[in-house]
Coordinates of C-alpha atoms in Angstrom, one line a residue:
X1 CA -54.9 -8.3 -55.9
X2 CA -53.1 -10.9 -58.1
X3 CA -52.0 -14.4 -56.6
X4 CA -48.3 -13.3 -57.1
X5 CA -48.9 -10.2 -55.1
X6 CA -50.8 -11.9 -52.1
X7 CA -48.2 -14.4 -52.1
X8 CA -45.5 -12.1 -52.1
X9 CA -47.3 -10.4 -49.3
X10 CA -47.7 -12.9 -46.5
X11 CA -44.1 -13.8 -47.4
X12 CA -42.5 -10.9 -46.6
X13 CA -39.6 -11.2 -44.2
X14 CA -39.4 -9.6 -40.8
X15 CA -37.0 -6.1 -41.2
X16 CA -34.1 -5.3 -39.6
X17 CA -36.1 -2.1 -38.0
X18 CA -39.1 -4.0 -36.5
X19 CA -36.7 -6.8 -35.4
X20 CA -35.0 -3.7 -34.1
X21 CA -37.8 -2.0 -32.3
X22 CA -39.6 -5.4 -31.2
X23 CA -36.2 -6.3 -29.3
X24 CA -35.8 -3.0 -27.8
X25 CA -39.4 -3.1 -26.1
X26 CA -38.9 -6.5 -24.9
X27 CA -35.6 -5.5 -23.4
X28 CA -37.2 -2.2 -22.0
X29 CA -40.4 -4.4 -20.1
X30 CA -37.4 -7.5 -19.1
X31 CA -35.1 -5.3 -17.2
X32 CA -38.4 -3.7 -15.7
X33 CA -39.2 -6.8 -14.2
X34 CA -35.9 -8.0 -13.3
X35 CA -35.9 -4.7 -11.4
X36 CA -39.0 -5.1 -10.0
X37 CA -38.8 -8.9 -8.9
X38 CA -35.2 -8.0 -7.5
X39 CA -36.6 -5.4 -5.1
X40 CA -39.2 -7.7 -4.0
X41 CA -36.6 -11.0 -3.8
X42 CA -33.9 -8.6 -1.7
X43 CA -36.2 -7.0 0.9
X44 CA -37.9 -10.9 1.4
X45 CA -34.5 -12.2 1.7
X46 CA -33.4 -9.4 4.2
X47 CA -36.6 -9.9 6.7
X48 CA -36.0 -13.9 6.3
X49 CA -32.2 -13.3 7.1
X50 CA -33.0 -10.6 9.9
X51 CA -35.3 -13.2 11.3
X52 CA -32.8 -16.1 11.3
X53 CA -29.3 -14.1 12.0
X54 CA -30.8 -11.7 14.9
X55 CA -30.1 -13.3 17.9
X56 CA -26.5 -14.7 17.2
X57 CA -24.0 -12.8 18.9
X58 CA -21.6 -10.3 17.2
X59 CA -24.4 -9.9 14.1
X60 CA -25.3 -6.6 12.7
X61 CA -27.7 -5.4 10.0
X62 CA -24.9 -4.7 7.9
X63 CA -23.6 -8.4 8.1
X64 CA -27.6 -9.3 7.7
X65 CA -27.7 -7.3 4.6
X66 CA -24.7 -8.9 2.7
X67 CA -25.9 -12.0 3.4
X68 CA -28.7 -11.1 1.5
X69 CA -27.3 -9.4 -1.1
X70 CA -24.8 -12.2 -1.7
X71 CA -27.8 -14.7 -1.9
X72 CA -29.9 -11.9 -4.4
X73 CA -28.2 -13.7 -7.8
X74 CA -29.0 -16.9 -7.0
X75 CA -32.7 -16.0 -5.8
X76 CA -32.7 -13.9 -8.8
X77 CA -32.0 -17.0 -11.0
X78 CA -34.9 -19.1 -9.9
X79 CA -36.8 -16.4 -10.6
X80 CA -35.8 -15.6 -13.8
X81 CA -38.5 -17.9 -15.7
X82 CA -41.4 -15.4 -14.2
X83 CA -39.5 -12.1 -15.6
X84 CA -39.6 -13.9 -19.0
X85 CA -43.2 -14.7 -19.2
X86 CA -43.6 -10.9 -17.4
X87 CA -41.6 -8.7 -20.2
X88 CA -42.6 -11.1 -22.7
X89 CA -46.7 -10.6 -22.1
X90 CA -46.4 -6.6 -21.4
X91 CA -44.1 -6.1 -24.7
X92 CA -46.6 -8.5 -26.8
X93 CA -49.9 -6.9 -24.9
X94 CA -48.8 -3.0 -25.3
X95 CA -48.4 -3.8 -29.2
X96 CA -51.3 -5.4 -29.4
X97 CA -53.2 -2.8 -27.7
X98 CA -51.2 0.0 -29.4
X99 CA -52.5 -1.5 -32.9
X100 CA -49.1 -1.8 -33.9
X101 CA -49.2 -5.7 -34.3
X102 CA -52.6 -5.5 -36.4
X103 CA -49.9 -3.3 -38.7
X104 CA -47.1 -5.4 -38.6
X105 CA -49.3 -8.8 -39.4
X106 CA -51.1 -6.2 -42.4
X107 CA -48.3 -5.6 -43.9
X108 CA -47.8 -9.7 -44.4
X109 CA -45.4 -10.6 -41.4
X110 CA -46.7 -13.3 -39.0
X111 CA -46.6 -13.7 -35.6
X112 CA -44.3 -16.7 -35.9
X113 CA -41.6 -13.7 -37.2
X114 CA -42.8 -11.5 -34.7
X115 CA -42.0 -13.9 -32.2
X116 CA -37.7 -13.8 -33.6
X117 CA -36.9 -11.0 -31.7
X118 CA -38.0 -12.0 -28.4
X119 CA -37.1 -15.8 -28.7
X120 CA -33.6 -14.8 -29.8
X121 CA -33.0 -12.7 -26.7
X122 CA -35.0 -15.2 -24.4
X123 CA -32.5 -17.8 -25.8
X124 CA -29.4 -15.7 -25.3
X125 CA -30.7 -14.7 -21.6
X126 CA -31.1 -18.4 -21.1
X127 CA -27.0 -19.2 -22.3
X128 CA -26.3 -15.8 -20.2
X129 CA -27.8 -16.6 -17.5
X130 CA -26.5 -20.5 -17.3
X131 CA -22.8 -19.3 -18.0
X132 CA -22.4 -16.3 -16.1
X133 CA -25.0 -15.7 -13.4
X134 CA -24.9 -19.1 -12.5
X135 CA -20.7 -18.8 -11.8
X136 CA -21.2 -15.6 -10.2
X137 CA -24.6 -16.7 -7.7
X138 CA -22.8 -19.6 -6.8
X139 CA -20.1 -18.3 -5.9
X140 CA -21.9 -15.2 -3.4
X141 CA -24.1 -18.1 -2.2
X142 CA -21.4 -20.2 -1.2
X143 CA -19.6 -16.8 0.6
X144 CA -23.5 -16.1 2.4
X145 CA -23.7 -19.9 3.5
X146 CA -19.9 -19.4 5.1
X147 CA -20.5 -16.1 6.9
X148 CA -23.8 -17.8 8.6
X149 CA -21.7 -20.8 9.9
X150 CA -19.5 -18.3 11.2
X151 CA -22.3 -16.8 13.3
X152 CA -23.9 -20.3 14.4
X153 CA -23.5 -21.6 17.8
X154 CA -23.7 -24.9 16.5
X155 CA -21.8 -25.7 13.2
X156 CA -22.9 -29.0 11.6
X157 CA -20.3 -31.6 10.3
X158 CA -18.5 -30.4 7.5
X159 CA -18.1 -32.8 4.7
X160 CA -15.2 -32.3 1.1
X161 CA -14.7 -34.1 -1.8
X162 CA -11.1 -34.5 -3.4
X163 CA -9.8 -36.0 -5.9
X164 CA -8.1 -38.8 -3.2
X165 CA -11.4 -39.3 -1.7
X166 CA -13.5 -37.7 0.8
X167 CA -13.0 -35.9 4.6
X168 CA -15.6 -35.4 7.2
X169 CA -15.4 -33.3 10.4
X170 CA -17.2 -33.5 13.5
X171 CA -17.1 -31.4 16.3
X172 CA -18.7 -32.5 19.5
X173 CA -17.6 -30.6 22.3
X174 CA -14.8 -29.7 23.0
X175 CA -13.7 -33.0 20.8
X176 CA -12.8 -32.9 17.0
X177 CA -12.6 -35.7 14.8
X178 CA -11.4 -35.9 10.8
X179 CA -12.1 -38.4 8.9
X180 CA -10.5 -39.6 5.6
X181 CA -11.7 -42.2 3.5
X182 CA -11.0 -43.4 -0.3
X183 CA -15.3 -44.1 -0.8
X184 CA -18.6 -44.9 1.1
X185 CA -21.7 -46.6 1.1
X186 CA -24.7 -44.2 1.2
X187 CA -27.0 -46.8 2.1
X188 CA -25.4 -48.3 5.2
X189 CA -23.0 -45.0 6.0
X190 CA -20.4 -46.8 5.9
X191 CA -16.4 -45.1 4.8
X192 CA -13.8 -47.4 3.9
X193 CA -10.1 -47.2 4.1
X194 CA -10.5 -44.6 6.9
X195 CA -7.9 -42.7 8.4
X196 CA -9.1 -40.5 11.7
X197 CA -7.3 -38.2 13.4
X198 CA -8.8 -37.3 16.7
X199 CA -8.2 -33.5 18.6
X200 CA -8.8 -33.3 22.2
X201 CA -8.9 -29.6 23.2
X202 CA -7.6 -28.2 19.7
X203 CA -4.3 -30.7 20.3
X204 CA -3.6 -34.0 18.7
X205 CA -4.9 -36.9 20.6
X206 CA -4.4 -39.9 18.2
X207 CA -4.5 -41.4 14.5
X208 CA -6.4 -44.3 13.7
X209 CA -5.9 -46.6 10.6
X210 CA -9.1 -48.5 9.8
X211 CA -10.6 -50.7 7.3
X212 CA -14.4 -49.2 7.8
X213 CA -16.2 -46.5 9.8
X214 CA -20.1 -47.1 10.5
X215 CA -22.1 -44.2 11.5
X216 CA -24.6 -46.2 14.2
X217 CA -27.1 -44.4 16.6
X218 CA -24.8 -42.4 18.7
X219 CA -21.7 -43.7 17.7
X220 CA -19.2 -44.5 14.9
X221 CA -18.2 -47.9 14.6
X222 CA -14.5 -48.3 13.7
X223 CA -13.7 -51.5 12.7
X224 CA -9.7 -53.5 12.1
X225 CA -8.0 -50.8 13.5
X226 CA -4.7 -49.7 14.4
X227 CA -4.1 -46.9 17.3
X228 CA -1.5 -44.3 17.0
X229 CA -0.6 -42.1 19.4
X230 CA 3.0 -40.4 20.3
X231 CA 5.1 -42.0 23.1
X232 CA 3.2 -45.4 22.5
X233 CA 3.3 -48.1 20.3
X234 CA 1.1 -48.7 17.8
X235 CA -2.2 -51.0 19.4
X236 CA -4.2 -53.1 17.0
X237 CA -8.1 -53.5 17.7
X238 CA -11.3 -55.3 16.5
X239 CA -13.3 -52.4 17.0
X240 CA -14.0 -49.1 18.7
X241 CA -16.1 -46.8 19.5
X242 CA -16.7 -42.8 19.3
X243 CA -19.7 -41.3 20.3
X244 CA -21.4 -38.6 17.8
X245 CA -24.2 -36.8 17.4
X246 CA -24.0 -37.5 13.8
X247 CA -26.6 -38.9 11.4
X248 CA -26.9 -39.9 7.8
X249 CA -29.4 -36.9 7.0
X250 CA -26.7 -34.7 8.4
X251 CA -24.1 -35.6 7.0
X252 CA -25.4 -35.9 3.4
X253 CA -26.7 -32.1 3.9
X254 CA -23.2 -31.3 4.6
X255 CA -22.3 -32.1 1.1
X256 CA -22.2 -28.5 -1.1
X257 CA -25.6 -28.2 -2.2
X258 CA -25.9 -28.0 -5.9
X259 CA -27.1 -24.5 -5.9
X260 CA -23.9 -23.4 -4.9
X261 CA -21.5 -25.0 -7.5
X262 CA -21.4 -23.3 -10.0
X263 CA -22.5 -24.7 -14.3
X264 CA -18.9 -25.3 -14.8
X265 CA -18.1 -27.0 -11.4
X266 CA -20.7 -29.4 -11.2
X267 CA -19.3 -32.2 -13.9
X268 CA -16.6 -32.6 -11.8
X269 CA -17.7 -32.8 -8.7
X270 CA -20.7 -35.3 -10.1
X271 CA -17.6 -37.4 -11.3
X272 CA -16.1 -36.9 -7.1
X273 CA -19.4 -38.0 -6.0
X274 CA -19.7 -41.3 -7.8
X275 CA -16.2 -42.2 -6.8
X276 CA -17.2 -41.6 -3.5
X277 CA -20.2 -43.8 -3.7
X278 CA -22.9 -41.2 -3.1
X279 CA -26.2 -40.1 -4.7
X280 CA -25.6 -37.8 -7.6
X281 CA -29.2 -37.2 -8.5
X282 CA -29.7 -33.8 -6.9
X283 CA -26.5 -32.6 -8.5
X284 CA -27.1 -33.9 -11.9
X285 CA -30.6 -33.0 -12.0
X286 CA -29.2 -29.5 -11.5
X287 CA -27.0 -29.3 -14.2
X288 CA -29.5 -30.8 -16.4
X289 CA -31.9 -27.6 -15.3
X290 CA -29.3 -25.4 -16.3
X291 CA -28.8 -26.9 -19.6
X292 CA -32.6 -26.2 -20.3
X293 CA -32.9 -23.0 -19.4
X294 CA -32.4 -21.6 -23.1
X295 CA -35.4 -24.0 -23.6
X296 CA -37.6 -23.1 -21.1
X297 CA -37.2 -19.3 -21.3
X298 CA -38.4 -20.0 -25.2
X299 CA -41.4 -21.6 -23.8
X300 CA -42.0 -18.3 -21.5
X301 CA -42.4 -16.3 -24.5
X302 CA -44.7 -18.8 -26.6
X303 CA -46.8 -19.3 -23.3
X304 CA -47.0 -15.0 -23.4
X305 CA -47.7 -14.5 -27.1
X306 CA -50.9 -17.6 -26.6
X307 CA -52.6 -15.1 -24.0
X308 CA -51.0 -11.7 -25.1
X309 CA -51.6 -11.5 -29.1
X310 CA -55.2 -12.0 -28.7
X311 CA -57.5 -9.3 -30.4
X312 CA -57.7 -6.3 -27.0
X313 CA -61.5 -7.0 -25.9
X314 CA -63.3 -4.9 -23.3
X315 CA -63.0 -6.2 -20.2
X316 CA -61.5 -9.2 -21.4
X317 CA -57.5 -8.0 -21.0
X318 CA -57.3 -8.0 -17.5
X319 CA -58.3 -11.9 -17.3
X320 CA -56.7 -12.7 -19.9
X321 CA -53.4 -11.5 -18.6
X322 CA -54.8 -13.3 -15.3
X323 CA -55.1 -16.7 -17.1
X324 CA -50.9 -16.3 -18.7
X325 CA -49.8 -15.5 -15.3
X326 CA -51.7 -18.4 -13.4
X327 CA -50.6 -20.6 -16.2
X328 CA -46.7 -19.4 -15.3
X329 CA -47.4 -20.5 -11.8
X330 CA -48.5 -23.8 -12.4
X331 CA -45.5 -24.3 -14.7
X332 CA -43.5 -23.5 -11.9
X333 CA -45.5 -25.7 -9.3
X334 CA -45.7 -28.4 -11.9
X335 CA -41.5 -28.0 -12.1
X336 CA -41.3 -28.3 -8.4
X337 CA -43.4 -31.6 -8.3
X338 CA -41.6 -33.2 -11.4
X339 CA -38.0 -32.0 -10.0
X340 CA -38.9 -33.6 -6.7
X341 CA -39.7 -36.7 -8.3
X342 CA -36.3 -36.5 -10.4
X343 CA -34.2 -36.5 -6.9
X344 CA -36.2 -39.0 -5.2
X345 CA -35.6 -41.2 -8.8
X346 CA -39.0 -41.5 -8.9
X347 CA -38.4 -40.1 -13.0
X348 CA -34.9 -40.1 -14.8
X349 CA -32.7 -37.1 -14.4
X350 CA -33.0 -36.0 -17.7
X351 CA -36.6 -36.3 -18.0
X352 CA -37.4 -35.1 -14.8
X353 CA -35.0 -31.4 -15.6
X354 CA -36.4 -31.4 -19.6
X355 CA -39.8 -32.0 -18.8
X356 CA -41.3 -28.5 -17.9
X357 CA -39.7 -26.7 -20.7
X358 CA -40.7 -29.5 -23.2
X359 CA -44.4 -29.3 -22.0
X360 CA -44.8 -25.6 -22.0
X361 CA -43.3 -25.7 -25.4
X362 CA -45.2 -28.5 -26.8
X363 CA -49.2 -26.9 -25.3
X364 CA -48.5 -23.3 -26.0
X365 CA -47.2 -23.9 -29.7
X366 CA -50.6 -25.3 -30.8
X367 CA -52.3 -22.5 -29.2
X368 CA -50.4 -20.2 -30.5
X369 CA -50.7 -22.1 -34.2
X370 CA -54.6 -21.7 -33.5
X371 CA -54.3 -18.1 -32.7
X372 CA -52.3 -17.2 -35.7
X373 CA -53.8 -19.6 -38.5
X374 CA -57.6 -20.2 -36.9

């Protein structure tokens, strides 16, 4: 064989047909898994809801299983790393072991080309999955976290953002206060420019206009503050007290958790939370995870060709399928740690939610560069 020819060989570019067929198998094994890991995700989430919803009065198994099913995307979301790596190593393995990869590579196309297919889609389930499932989970997650306050005996305080600043409820008996104020102090919990309105028996009991509102142990600590109340003239005082069962950690949980805004929400309501005074890091770490997701699902399937591309060995497959499915585990534990570290500010948002995906990228590329050139 001439120079020329060899050259012209191992250049050849990947067809339409095999890009084709390769994209068709690894859509065939993905919806398998996200099938498969659906099933398992839904009946977990109905035996965890059955478990917590059971005893509260007025709650059926129907209202158990919506709950469910309204947190399924979301679940489905977090999950969606593992169904990567899943359809990725089956499409890669069943080609390998079909021979039809030792064809494809023969007739001069390498596995950096073989990879196209199933990196393309991985990156569009990535933007897919970010701009629509996201929205949607969101959304049914927020609607499941509603219907459960619903049922609970004992609702927490219930704290919103607007654009004019921020209101907190408590309810403590058969008391209800709303607050308003214009920002806060995370560290020392303390609002400023309150307004309160207190309800005695679901009617109107008073309006207080104050300069700050401590939380303290067991009571809120209102400070320069005029009293309102109808039939009565307005009283001005130092400081006064209103007992509450309130804490900090409460009241920060309160706050919408991240996982139910949705990608298109969340720059927003960072930007309400900043105004406010209050942590943003679990809310931008978030979005930052979202934005990496294209990334980190092109890891998946680099991580899956390293273990699944390998020449079919006797006895040899099953660990070696072993090994790329331990190695998406630790990925996943390794996330967990470096996320946790992110919130805490321990590590920079940005590094902390790029990390993973940047790491699985930059160890299974050389692997895979080993594999393919030796």
């Amino acid at each position: 064989m001439t120079a020329s020819a060899t050259t012209q060989r191992r250049g050849r570019r990947l067809s339409w047909t095999l890009s084709g067929y390769i994209a068709r198998q690894y859509l065939l094994w993905f919806m398998v898994f996200l099938l498969a890991i659906s099933g398992i995700v839904l009946l977990a989430g109905t035996a965890d809801r059955l478990d917590r919803l059971a005893n509260r009065d007025g709650v059926t198994f129907g209202i158990v299983l919506s709950v469910a099913l309204f947190r399924l995307p979301s679940l489905v979301q977090e999950t969606m790393p593992f169904v990567v790596l899943g359809a990725a190593m089956f499409t890669f393995w069943r080609m390998t072991r079909t021979n039809e990869l030792v064809v494809t590579r023969a007739a001069g196309v390498s596995a950096w080309q073989f990879l196209l297919p199933a990196v393309a889609l991985s990156v569009l389930v990535g933007i897919l999955t970010m701009t629509l499932l996201n929205p949607v989970g969101a959304a049914l997650l927020a609607r499941a976290d509603q219907i459960e306050e619903y049922y609970d005996p004992t609702p927490g305080p219930s704290l919103a953002l607007r654009g004019g600043g921020l209101w907190l409820r408590q309810d403590q008996g058969a008391d209800r206060l709303m607050l308003h104020a214009s920002r806060a102090d995370e560290e020392s919990m303390t609002l400023y420019d309150v307004i309160v309105f207190r309800y005695k028996e679901e009617q109107f009991f008073n309006r207080m206009d104050a300069t700050s509102a401590t939380l303290e142990p067991g009571y809120w600590a209102i400070r320069d503050v005029w009293q309102s109340q109808a039939g009565t003239p307005t009283v001005f005082e130092q400081e006064v007290r209103i007992p509450t069962n309130l804490t900090s950690r409460k009241i920060l949980d309160s706050f919408a958790p991240a996982q139910t805004l949705s990608f298109w929400d969340l720059p927003e309501f960072i930007r309400l939370l900043q105004e406010a005074g209050f942590s943003t890091q679990q809310h931008r770490l978030e979005f930052n995870k979202l934005l990496a997701l294209p990334l980190l699902f092109t890891a998946m399937v680099v991580l899956a060709a390293t273990f699944s591309l390998r020449p079919q060995r006797r006895g040899r497959v099953g660990l070696i399928i072993l090994a790329g499915v331990l190695s998406g585990f630790v990925l996943y534990f390794m996330s967990s740690l470096v996320f946790a570290l992110g919130i805490s500010g321990k590590l920079p948002v940005a590094m902390a939610a790029w990390t993973p995906a940047t790491i699985a990228l930059a160890l299974s590329l050389p692997l895979l560069l080993h594999l393919e050139d030796g």
